[in-house]
mmCIF file of C-alpha atoms in Angstrom:
data_model
loop_
_atom_site.group_PDB
_atom_site.id
_atom_site.type_symbol
_atom_site.label_atom_id
_atom_site.label_comp_id
_atom_site.label_asym_id
_atom_site.label_seq_id
_atom_site.Cartn_x
_atom_site.Cartn_y
_atom_site.Cartn_z
ATOM 1 C CA MET A 15 -24.953 22.259 -32.793
ATOM 2 C CA SER A 16 -26.620 19.667 -30.585
ATOM 3 C CA ILE A 17 -23.947 17.105 -31.536
ATOM 4 C CA ILE A 18 -21.184 19.468 -30.411
ATOM 5 C CA ALA A 19 -22.978 20.119 -27.133
ATOM 6 C CA THR A 20 -23.390 16.380 -26.572
ATOM 7 C CA GLU A 21 -19.692 15.740 -27.177
ATOM 8 C CA HIS A 22 -18.574 18.438 -24.738
ATOM 9 C CA ALA A 23 -21.034 17.589 -21.963
ATOM 10 C CA PRO A 24 -19.239 14.433 -20.730
ATOM 11 C CA ARG A 25 -15.895 16.252 -20.796
ATOM 12 C CA LYS A 26 -17.277 19.092 -18.675
ATOM 13 C CA LYS A 27 -18.776 16.556 -16.286
ATOM 14 C CA ILE A 28 -15.441 14.718 -15.980
ATOM 15 C CA ASN A 29 -13.502 17.963 -15.481
ATOM 16 C CA GLY A 30 -15.961 19.030 -12.796
ATOM 17 C CA GLY A 31 -15.590 15.686 -11.039
ATOM 18 C CA VAL A 32 -11.797 15.863 -11.141
ATOM 19 C CA LEU A 33 -11.860 19.408 -9.761
ATOM 20 C CA LEU A 34 -14.189 18.355 -6.952
ATOM 21 C CA LEU A 35 -11.928 15.404 -6.163
ATOM 22 C CA LEU A 36 -8.844 17.639 -6.018
ATOM 23 C CA VAL A 37 -10.576 20.080 -3.687
ATOM 24 C CA GLY A 38 -11.613 17.166 -1.474
ATOM 25 C CA LEU A 39 -8.052 15.831 -1.392
ATOM 26 C CA ILE A 40 -6.672 19.236 -0.421
ATOM 27 C CA ILE A 41 -9.072 19.910 2.456
ATOM 28 C CA ALA A 42 -9.345 16.306 3.743
ATOM 29 C CA PRO A 43 -6.703 16.575 6.530
ATOM 30 C CA TRP A 44 -8.156 19.886 7.724
ATOM 31 C CA LEU A 45 -11.647 18.406 7.914
ATOM 32 C CA ALA A 46 -10.387 15.274 9.677
ATOM 33 C CA SER A 47 -8.474 17.347 12.231
ATOM 34 C CA ALA A 48 -11.476 19.573 12.887
ATOM 35 C CA ALA A 49 -13.713 16.504 13.358
ATOM 36 C CA GLY A 50 -11.503 14.476 15.688
ATOM 37 C CA GLY A 51 -8.009 15.893 16.010
ATOM 38 C CA ASN A 52 -4.704 14.794 14.488
ATOM 39 C CA TYR A 53 -5.422 11.143 15.290
ATOM 40 C CA TRP A 54 -7.753 10.998 12.292
ATOM 41 C CA VAL A 55 -5.171 12.689 10.076
ATOM 42 C CA ARG A 56 -2.790 9.895 11.055
ATOM 43 C CA VAL A 57 -5.484 7.334 10.199
ATOM 44 C CA ILE A 58 -5.838 8.911 6.754
ATOM 45 C CA ASP A 59 -2.048 8.805 6.290
ATOM 46 C CA PHE A 60 -2.000 5.076 7.005
ATOM 47 C CA THR A 61 -4.965 4.626 4.669
ATOM 48 C CA LEU A 62 -2.917 6.205 1.881
ATOM 49 C CA LEU A 63 -0.052 3.800 2.616
ATOM 50 C CA TYR A 64 -2.470 0.887 2.270
ATOM 51 C CA ILE A 65 -3.700 2.323 -1.024
ATOM 52 C CA MET A 66 -0.104 2.249 -2.327
ATOM 53 C CA LEU A 67 0.211 -1.389 -1.285
ATOM 54 C CA ALA A 68 -3.147 -2.348 -2.785
ATOM 55 C CA LEU A 69 -2.287 -0.695 -6.108
ATOM 56 C CA GLY A 70 1.009 -2.590 -6.222
ATOM 57 C CA LEU A 71 -0.662 -5.912 -5.452
ATOM 58 C CA ASN A 72 -3.355 -5.163 -8.028
ATOM 59 C CA ILE A 73 -0.740 -5.340 -10.784
ATOM 60 C CA VAL A 74 0.043 -8.928 -9.801
ATOM 61 C CA VAL A 75 -3.400 -10.161 -8.763
ATOM 62 C CA GLY A 76 -5.724 -7.890 -10.726
ATOM 63 C CA PHE A 77 -3.942 -7.254 -14.008
ATOM 64 C CA THR A 78 -2.108 -10.584 -14.346
ATOM 65 C CA GLY A 79 -4.253 -12.978 -12.299
ATOM 66 C CA LEU A 80 -1.407 -14.276 -10.108
ATOM 67 C CA LEU A 81 -2.544 -15.013 -6.548
ATOM 68 C CA ASP A 82 0.205 -13.476 -4.372
ATOM 69 C CA MET A 83 -0.192 -14.112 -0.630
ATOM 70 C CA GLY A 84 3.229 -12.789 0.373
ATOM 71 C CA PHE A 85 3.154 -9.264 -1.005
ATOM 72 C CA ILE A 86 3.866 -7.736 2.402
ATOM 73 C CA ALA A 87 7.431 -9.091 2.088
ATOM 74 C CA PHE A 88 8.280 -6.349 -0.420
ATOM 75 C CA TYR A 89 6.860 -3.773 1.997
ATOM 76 C CA ALA A 90 9.268 -5.174 4.606
ATOM 77 C CA VAL A 91 12.225 -5.001 2.206
ATOM 78 C CA GLY A 92 11.662 -1.300 1.572
ATOM 79 C CA ALA A 93 11.065 -0.514 5.243
ATOM 80 C CA TYR A 94 14.156 -2.345 6.492
ATOM 81 C CA LEU A 95 16.325 -0.852 3.763
ATOM 82 C CA ALA A 96 15.339 2.629 4.955
ATOM 83 C CA ALA A 97 15.827 1.600 8.589
ATOM 84 C CA LEU A 98 19.339 0.274 7.948
ATOM 85 C CA LEU A 99 20.561 3.145 5.781
ATOM 86 C CA ALA A 100 18.907 6.029 7.639
ATOM 87 C CA SER A 101 19.366 5.163 11.324
ATOM 88 C CA PRO A 102 22.278 4.761 13.802
ATOM 89 C CA HIS A 103 21.790 0.982 14.032
ATOM 90 C CA LEU A 104 24.521 -0.155 11.615
ATOM 91 C CA LEU A 105 27.026 2.300 13.097
ATOM 92 C CA ASP A 106 26.366 0.859 16.561
ATOM 93 C CA VAL A 107 26.857 -2.693 15.296
ATOM 94 C CA PHE A 108 29.907 -1.960 13.138
ATOM 95 C CA PRO A 109 32.147 0.631 14.852
ATOM 96 C CA ALA A 110 34.419 0.667 11.785
ATOM 97 C CA LEU A 111 31.665 2.511 9.925
ATOM 98 C CA GLN A 112 31.851 5.330 12.458
ATOM 99 C CA SER A 113 35.125 6.553 10.994
ATOM 100 C CA MET A 114 33.683 6.424 7.491
ATOM 101 C CA PHE A 115 30.492 8.294 8.463
ATOM 102 C CA PRO A 116 31.394 10.523 11.418
ATOM 103 C CA ALA A 117 28.205 12.567 10.988
ATOM 104 C CA GLY A 118 26.037 9.443 10.991
ATOM 105 C CA LEU A 119 24.530 7.281 8.296
ATOM 106 C CA HIS A 120 21.846 9.662 7.023
ATOM 107 C CA THR A 121 21.146 8.421 3.506
ATOM 108 C CA SER A 122 19.059 10.830 1.442
ATOM 109 C CA TYR A 123 15.548 9.662 0.698
ATOM 110 C CA LEU A 124 16.003 10.862 -2.860
ATOM 111 C CA LEU A 125 18.413 7.916 -3.121
ATOM 112 C CA LEU A 126 16.551 5.547 -0.807
ATOM 113 C CA VAL A 127 13.258 5.644 -2.694
ATOM 114 C CA PRO A 128 14.567 4.497 -6.114
ATOM 115 C CA LEU A 129 16.987 2.090 -4.409
ATOM 116 C CA ALA A 130 14.176 0.474 -2.419
ATOM 117 C CA ALA A 131 12.000 0.209 -5.529
ATOM 118 C CA LEU A 132 14.886 -1.420 -7.411
ATOM 119 C CA ILE A 133 15.803 -3.896 -4.673
ATOM 120 C CA ALA A 134 12.160 -4.793 -4.012
ATOM 121 C CA GLY A 135 11.735 -5.320 -7.772
ATOM 122 C CA VAL A 136 14.707 -7.703 -7.739
ATOM 123 C CA PHE A 137 13.089 -9.606 -4.864
ATOM 124 C CA GLY A 138 9.899 -9.726 -6.917
ATOM 125 C CA ILE A 139 11.804 -11.351 -9.776
ATOM 126 C CA LEU A 140 13.439 -13.797 -7.340
ATOM 127 C CA LEU A 141 9.956 -14.773 -6.160
ATOM 128 C CA GLY A 142 8.483 -14.934 -9.644
ATOM 129 C CA ALA A 143 11.240 -16.918 -11.357
ATOM 130 C CA PRO A 144 10.726 -20.238 -9.488
ATOM 131 C CA THR A 145 6.932 -19.951 -9.633
ATOM 132 C CA LEU A 146 6.416 -19.447 -13.375
ATOM 133 C CA GLY A 147 4.862 -22.873 -13.794
ATOM 134 C CA LEU A 148 2.539 -22.566 -10.788
ATOM 135 C CA ARG A 149 -1.061 -21.374 -10.771
ATOM 136 C CA GLY A 150 -3.903 -20.850 -8.324
ATOM 137 C CA ASP A 151 -3.582 -22.460 -4.915
ATOM 138 C CA TYR A 152 -0.035 -23.702 -5.526
ATOM 139 C CA LEU A 153 1.177 -20.202 -6.358
ATOM 140 C CA ALA A 154 -0.626 -18.819 -3.295
ATOM 141 C CA ILE A 155 1.107 -21.341 -1.006
ATOM 142 C CA VAL A 156 4.567 -20.572 -2.433
ATOM 143 C CA THR A 157 4.140 -16.798 -2.173
ATOM 144 C CA LEU A 158 2.736 -17.182 1.335
ATOM 145 C CA GLY A 159 5.864 -19.102 2.278
ATOM 146 C CA PHE A 160 8.059 -16.409 0.725
ATOM 147 C CA GLY A 161 6.380 -13.711 2.807
ATOM 148 C CA GLU A 162 6.858 -15.718 5.991
ATOM 149 C CA ILE A 163 10.509 -16.414 5.141
ATOM 150 C CA ILE A 164 11.208 -12.680 4.857
ATOM 151 C CA ARG A 165 9.450 -11.928 8.146
ATOM 152 C CA ILE A 166 11.245 -14.730 10.010
ATOM 153 C CA LEU A 167 14.538 -13.664 8.457
ATOM 154 C CA MET A 168 14.063 -10.102 9.717
ATOM 155 C CA ARG A 169 13.162 -11.466 13.144
ATOM 156 C CA ASN A 170 16.233 -13.704 13.443
ATOM 157 C CA LEU A 171 18.979 -11.691 11.757
ATOM 158 C CA ASP A 172 20.178 -10.421 15.140
ATOM 159 C CA ARG A 173 22.749 -13.160 15.610
ATOM 160 C CA PRO A 174 25.575 -13.941 15.247
ATOM 161 C CA VAL A 175 25.758 -10.427 13.760
ATOM 162 C CA ASN A 176 22.979 -8.037 14.727
ATOM 163 C CA ILE A 177 21.717 -6.824 11.343
ATOM 164 C CA THR A 178 17.991 -6.279 11.961
ATOM 165 C CA ASN A 179 17.924 -6.135 15.793
ATOM 166 C CA GLY A 180 15.515 -9.068 15.798
ATOM 167 C CA ALA A 181 12.096 -8.737 17.409
ATOM 168 C CA LYS A 182 13.092 -5.439 19.056
ATOM 169 C CA GLY A 183 13.097 -3.722 15.693
ATOM 170 C CA ILE A 184 15.084 -0.694 14.575
ATOM 171 C CA SER A 185 14.285 2.738 15.968
ATOM 172 C CA GLY A 186 15.646 6.206 15.294
ATOM 173 C CA VAL A 187 14.930 6.093 11.552
ATOM 174 C CA ASP A 188 15.488 9.531 10.011
ATOM 175 C CA THR A 189 12.373 11.414 9.131
ATOM 176 C CA LEU A 190 11.882 12.364 5.519
ATOM 177 C CA SER A 191 13.627 15.495 4.319
ATOM 178 C CA LEU A 192 12.892 16.921 0.880
ATOM 179 C CA PHE A 193 14.646 20.015 -0.419
ATOM 180 C CA GLY A 194 15.508 21.125 3.095
ATOM 181 C CA VAL A 195 11.995 20.580 4.491
ATOM 182 C CA GLN A 196 11.848 18.216 7.481
ATOM 183 C CA PHE A 197 8.608 16.242 7.762
ATOM 184 C CA ARG A 198 8.295 16.743 11.518
ATOM 185 C CA GLY A 199 7.156 19.367 13.968
ATOM 186 C CA VAL A 200 4.696 22.118 13.133
ATOM 187 C CA PHE A 201 4.816 24.414 10.114
ATOM 188 C CA HIS A 202 3.258 27.825 9.709
ATOM 189 C CA LEU A 203 1.515 28.399 6.409
ATOM 190 C CA PHE A 204 -0.189 31.749 5.747
ATOM 191 C CA GLY A 205 -0.584 32.277 9.477
ATOM 192 C CA MET A 206 -2.018 28.797 10.086
ATOM 193 C CA LYS A 207 -0.374 25.981 12.027
ATOM 194 C CA MET A 208 0.107 22.840 9.969
ATOM 195 C CA PRO A 209 1.441 19.685 11.691
ATOM 196 C CA ALA A 210 3.880 17.471 9.789
ATOM 197 C CA LEU A 211 1.084 14.888 9.490
ATOM 198 C CA TYR A 212 -0.432 17.160 6.850
ATOM 199 C CA LEU A 213 2.806 17.194 4.860
ATOM 200 C CA TRP A 214 2.883 13.404 4.962
ATOM 201 C CA TYR A 215 -0.693 13.346 3.724
ATOM 202 C CA TYR A 216 0.045 15.569 0.743
ATOM 203 C CA LEU A 217 3.214 13.614 -0.102
ATOM 204 C CA PHE A 218 1.356 10.298 0.018
ATOM 205 C CA ALA A 219 -1.469 11.753 -2.077
ATOM 206 C CA VAL A 220 0.997 12.903 -4.760
ATOM 207 C CA LEU A 221 2.675 9.477 -4.794
ATOM 208 C CA ILE A 222 -0.699 7.752 -5.148
ATOM 209 C CA ILE A 223 -1.691 10.006 -8.045
ATOM 210 C CA ALA A 224 1.605 9.132 -9.765
ATOM 211 C CA ILE A 225 1.100 5.396 -9.128
ATOM 212 C CA VAL A 226 -2.488 5.555 -10.408
ATOM 213 C CA MET A 227 -1.314 7.257 -13.606
ATOM 214 C CA VAL A 228 1.342 4.571 -14.107
ATOM 215 C CA CYS A 229 -1.173 1.782 -13.469
ATOM 216 C CA ILE A 230 -3.733 3.196 -15.892
ATOM 217 C CA ARG A 231 -1.124 3.716 -18.600
ATOM 218 C CA LEU A 232 0.149 0.174 -18.089
ATOM 219 C CA GLN A 233 -3.355 -1.270 -18.185
ATOM 220 C CA ARG A 234 -4.109 0.415 -21.504
ATOM 221 C CA SER A 235 -0.746 -0.420 -23.063
ATOM 222 C CA ARG A 236 0.426 -3.498 -24.918
ATOM 223 C CA ILE A 237 1.841 -4.787 -21.636
ATOM 224 C CA GLY A 238 -1.548 -4.433 -19.963
ATOM 225 C CA ARG A 239 -3.277 -6.296 -22.765
ATOM 226 C CA ALA A 240 -0.754 -9.103 -22.462
ATOM 227 C CA TRP A 241 -1.348 -9.277 -18.705
ATOM 228 C CA HIS A 242 -5.090 -9.399 -19.334
ATOM 229 C CA ALA A 243 -4.646 -12.287 -21.767
ATOM 230 C CA ILE A 244 -2.551 -14.190 -19.220
ATOM 231 C CA ARG A 245 -5.185 -13.597 -16.550
ATOM 232 C CA GLU A 246 -8.032 -14.855 -18.743
ATOM 233 C CA ASP A 247 -6.307 -17.949 -20.140
ATOM 234 C CA GLU A 248 -2.591 -18.537 -19.864
ATOM 235 C CA ASP A 249 -2.523 -21.382 -22.391
ATOM 236 C CA VAL A 250 -4.315 -19.336 -25.049
ATOM 237 C CA ALA A 251 -2.015 -16.380 -24.363
ATOM 238 C CA ARG A 252 1.018 -18.593 -24.903
ATOM 239 C CA ALA A 253 -0.483 -19.933 -28.127
ATOM 240 C CA MET A 254 -0.946 -16.341 -29.326
ATOM 241 C CA GLY A 255 2.788 -15.747 -28.992
ATOM 242 C CA ILE A 256 2.841 -13.861 -25.676
ATOM 243 C CA ASN A 257 6.042 -14.418 -23.702
ATOM 244 C CA ILE A 258 4.432 -15.646 -20.487
ATOM 245 C CA ARG A 259 7.681 -15.744 -18.517
ATOM 246 C CA ASN A 260 8.745 -12.176 -19.210
ATOM 247 C CA TYR A 261 5.332 -10.642 -18.613
ATOM 248 C CA LYS A 262 4.856 -12.519 -15.345
ATOM 249 C CA LEU A 263 8.274 -11.444 -14.089
ATOM 250 C CA LEU A 264 7.532 -7.874 -15.115
ATOM 251 C CA ALA A 265 4.283 -7.947 -13.125
ATOM 252 C CA PHE A 266 6.036 -9.305 -10.031
ATOM 253 C CA ALA A 267 8.831 -6.725 -10.350
ATOM 254 C CA LEU A 268 6.553 -3.699 -10.842
ATOM 255 C CA GLY A 269 4.165 -4.698 -8.079
ATOM 256 C CA ALA A 270 7.074 -5.336 -5.708
ATOM 257 C CA SER A 271 8.587 -1.934 -6.562
ATOM 258 C CA PHE A 272 5.436 -0.160 -5.389
ATOM 259 C CA GLY A 273 5.547 -2.254 -2.222
ATOM 260 C CA GLY A 274 9.170 -1.246 -1.615
ATOM 261 C CA LEU A 275 8.296 2.419 -2.138
ATOM 262 C CA ALA A 276 5.485 2.164 0.421
ATOM 263 C CA GLY A 277 7.888 0.450 2.834
ATOM 264 C CA VAL A 278 10.346 3.358 2.705
ATOM 265 C CA MET A 279 7.531 5.812 3.379
ATOM 266 C CA PHE A 280 6.287 3.676 6.283
ATOM 267 C CA ALA A 281 9.732 3.487 7.924
ATOM 268 C CA SER A 282 10.277 7.224 7.695
ATOM 269 C CA PHE A 283 6.733 8.029 8.813
ATOM 270 C CA GLN A 284 6.903 5.736 11.841
ATOM 271 C CA GLY A 285 10.581 6.196 12.677
ATOM 272 C CA PHE A 286 10.572 2.540 13.714
ATOM 273 C CA VAL A 287 10.253 -0.859 12.042
ATOM 274 C CA SER A 288 9.842 -4.351 13.472
ATOM 275 C CA PRO A 289 8.868 -7.780 12.092
ATOM 276 C CA GLU A 290 5.420 -7.486 13.705
ATOM 277 C CA SER A 291 4.408 -4.940 11.064
ATOM 278 C CA PHE A 292 4.835 -7.479 8.243
ATOM 279 C CA THR A 293 2.815 -10.501 9.293
ATOM 280 C CA LEU A 294 0.723 -12.816 7.134
ATOM 281 C CA GLN A 295 -2.393 -11.027 8.347
ATOM 282 C CA GLU A 296 -1.172 -7.830 6.686
ATOM 283 C CA SER A 297 -0.789 -9.664 3.369
ATOM 284 C CA ILE A 298 -4.303 -11.021 3.708
ATOM 285 C CA VAL A 299 -5.688 -7.560 4.502
ATOM 286 C CA VAL A 300 -4.061 -6.024 1.405
ATOM 287 C CA LEU A 301 -5.331 -8.881 -0.760
ATOM 288 C CA ALA A 302 -8.823 -8.405 0.712
ATOM 289 C CA MET A 303 -8.667 -4.724 -0.276
ATOM 290 C CA VAL A 304 -8.032 -5.676 -3.892
ATOM 291 C CA VAL A 305 -10.763 -8.336 -3.950
ATOM 292 C CA LEU A 306 -13.312 -6.266 -2.057
ATOM 293 C CA GLY A 307 -12.920 -3.174 -4.225
ATOM 294 C CA GLY A 308 -12.808 -4.924 -7.583
ATOM 295 C CA ILE A 309 -9.947 -7.010 -8.962
ATOM 296 C CA GLY A 310 -8.133 -5.248 -11.761
ATOM 297 C CA HIS A 311 -10.095 -1.986 -11.429
ATOM 298 C CA VAL A 312 -7.903 0.845 -10.114
ATOM 299 C CA PRO A 313 -10.720 3.014 -8.643
ATOM 300 C CA GLY A 314 -12.278 -0.082 -7.090
ATOM 301 C CA VAL A 315 -8.985 -1.093 -5.472
ATOM 302 C CA ILE A 316 -8.656 2.396 -3.973
ATOM 303 C CA LEU A 317 -12.213 2.126 -2.626
ATOM 304 C CA GLY A 318 -11.458 -1.273 -1.079
ATOM 305 C CA ALA A 319 -8.301 0.057 0.576
ATOM 306 C CA VAL A 320 -10.170 3.028 2.043
ATOM 307 C CA LEU A 321 -12.996 0.879 3.396
ATOM 308 C CA LEU A 322 -10.823 -1.814 4.990
ATOM 309 C CA SER A 323 -8.269 0.554 6.504
ATOM 310 C CA ALA A 324 -10.290 3.600 7.612
ATOM 311 C CA LEU A 325 -13.731 2.217 8.512
ATOM 312 C CA PRO A 326 -12.413 -0.311 11.088
ATOM 313 C CA GLU A 327 -10.787 2.598 12.931
ATOM 314 C CA VAL A 328 -14.083 4.486 12.887
ATOM 315 C CA LEU A 329 -15.828 1.424 14.311
ATOM 316 C CA ARG A 330 -13.131 0.977 16.962
ATOM 317 C CA SER A 331 -13.494 4.589 18.148
ATOM 318 C CA GLN A 332 -17.296 4.508 18.259
ATOM 319 C CA ALA A 333 -17.813 1.029 19.730
ATOM 320 C CA ILE A 334 -17.368 2.001 23.391
ATOM 321 C CA PRO A 335 -19.515 5.199 23.379
ATOM 322 C CA LEU A 336 -22.253 3.430 21.429
ATOM 323 C CA GLN A 337 -22.380 0.445 23.814
ATOM 324 C CA GLN A 338 -22.386 2.713 26.845
ATOM 325 C CA ALA A 339 -25.249 4.729 25.380
ATOM 326 C CA LEU A 340 -27.286 1.590 24.571
ATOM 327 C CA PHE A 341 -26.456 -0.738 27.478
ATOM 328 C CA GLY A 342 -24.786 1.468 30.069
ATOM 329 C CA THR A 343 -21.639 -0.659 29.920
ATOM 330 C CA VAL A 344 -19.197 -2.196 27.458
ATOM 331 C CA VAL A 345 -20.617 -5.605 26.472
ATOM 332 C CA ILE A 346 -18.149 -6.625 23.745
ATOM 333 C CA ASP A 347 -14.534 -5.570 23.482
ATOM 334 C CA PRO A 348 -14.132 -3.045 20.630
ATOM 335 C CA GLU A 349 -11.391 -5.070 18.967
ATOM 336 C CA ILE A 350 -13.543 -8.210 18.911
ATOM 337 C CA LEU A 351 -16.483 -6.220 17.568
ATOM 338 C CA ARG A 352 -14.295 -4.661 14.898
ATOM 339 C CA GLN A 353 -13.037 -8.046 13.703
ATOM 340 C CA LEU A 354 -16.601 -9.443 13.765
ATOM 341 C CA PHE A 355 -18.005 -6.736 11.507
ATOM 342 C CA TYR A 356 -14.862 -6.810 9.386
ATOM 343 C CA GLY A 357 -15.325 -10.518 8.609
ATOM 344 C CA LEU A 358 -19.081 -10.196 8.207
ATOM 345 C CA ALA A 359 -18.675 -7.385 5.689
ATOM 346 C CA LEU A 360 -16.276 -9.483 3.606
ATOM 347 C CA VAL A 361 -18.652 -12.462 3.619
ATOM 348 C CA LEU A 362 -21.635 -10.340 2.568
ATOM 349 C CA VAL A 363 -19.705 -8.599 -0.207
ATOM 350 C CA MET A 364 -18.459 -11.886 -1.628
ATOM 351 C CA LEU A 365 -21.999 -13.293 -1.560
ATOM 352 C CA PHE A 366 -23.801 -10.345 -3.138
ATOM 353 C CA ARG A 367 -20.989 -8.584 -5.055
ATOM 354 C CA PRO A 368 -18.618 -11.410 -6.071
ATOM 355 C CA HIS A 369 -16.719 -9.134 -8.476
ATOM 356 C CA GLY A 370 -16.203 -6.481 -5.801
ATOM 357 C CA LEU A 371 -17.926 -3.262 -4.853
ATOM 358 C CA TRP A 372 -16.652 -1.399 -7.915
ATOM 359 C CA PRO A 373 -15.701 -3.943 -10.580
ATOM 360 C CA ALA A 374 -14.307 -3.261 -14.014
ATOM 361 C CA ARG A 375 -16.975 -3.121 -16.720
ATOM 362 C CA GLN A 376 -15.891 -6.317 -18.463
ATOM 363 C CA GLN A 377 -16.141 -8.202 -15.152
ATOM 364 C CA GLY A 378 -19.332 -6.948 -13.698
ATOM 365 C CA GLY A 379 -21.295 -5.356 -16.452
ATOM 366 C CA LYS A 380 -22.149 -1.837 -15.403
ATOM 367 C CA ALA A 381 -19.514 -0.434 -13.084
#
């Protein structure tokens, strides 16, 4: 009898934790809005976008051990694809398209999402194919260059034919519409007002849950074990008969697909895209999320993304009131202070938690 009770106790504990997590996810936007208005709901929405990016990069860096410094390029591919196919920009540039699409070029997001994932995956393969023989710093330099090429390309494809509208970016991107529901304005649910920011939150949360399930299944599958072998020792993995080329390309393609998906969501959420959203600094931030949380550990990566995307905004909002309360004036600009603590936190974590805040068990012992 005691054995049966012991076996069921962990399951009940896990089920209780999952239930508590689901309740927290459901009420999070309401709590954030009550605490500081819809601004904080928007911050949470962007945090969820960063979680999508971090989970995609974790497949390449965490599962396979490939140092990718240009991951933000796939984010840009998805965002610009949505901007081109769901905005008036192309119709303004090419009047001939007006006769073909008199009602406007309003591509359904049910088509855009898989298309962006597919095209971003192809770009991932195009990046991975020439770099199969590279490791470590050399791979980082090549991927960094790839990310900058995409950003510069988006910035300069406004002449001789204006494809991307250059540094001005593309505005007027259609907002997401699913099954007749427009993700804008204010909705009334059971007598309560619910801004569209809440709908975005719940959509992003569902997408993240789906991505997490895919990542965990991949990690525990034969593919995940092959990626793990490549990460630990590529030469030994090759000697064991693992097809290094195919598994590396698969990692690049899958990670890029998640980046493309996040890019589509970003373009629709913002309604505007420009090259300034896809700089090298963004790639570094996403990579820092993966390293800070725990390379290869899905919950740790989510934790790292939350800390590096949400906490800096909290610090930015509290820096001025805190300085005025302590010194009577603003001594240090909030942005400078935010970057200072941001860098200091990374240094301290790497010194005292080199495997991340929440590492996988095989990397850091007890998780």
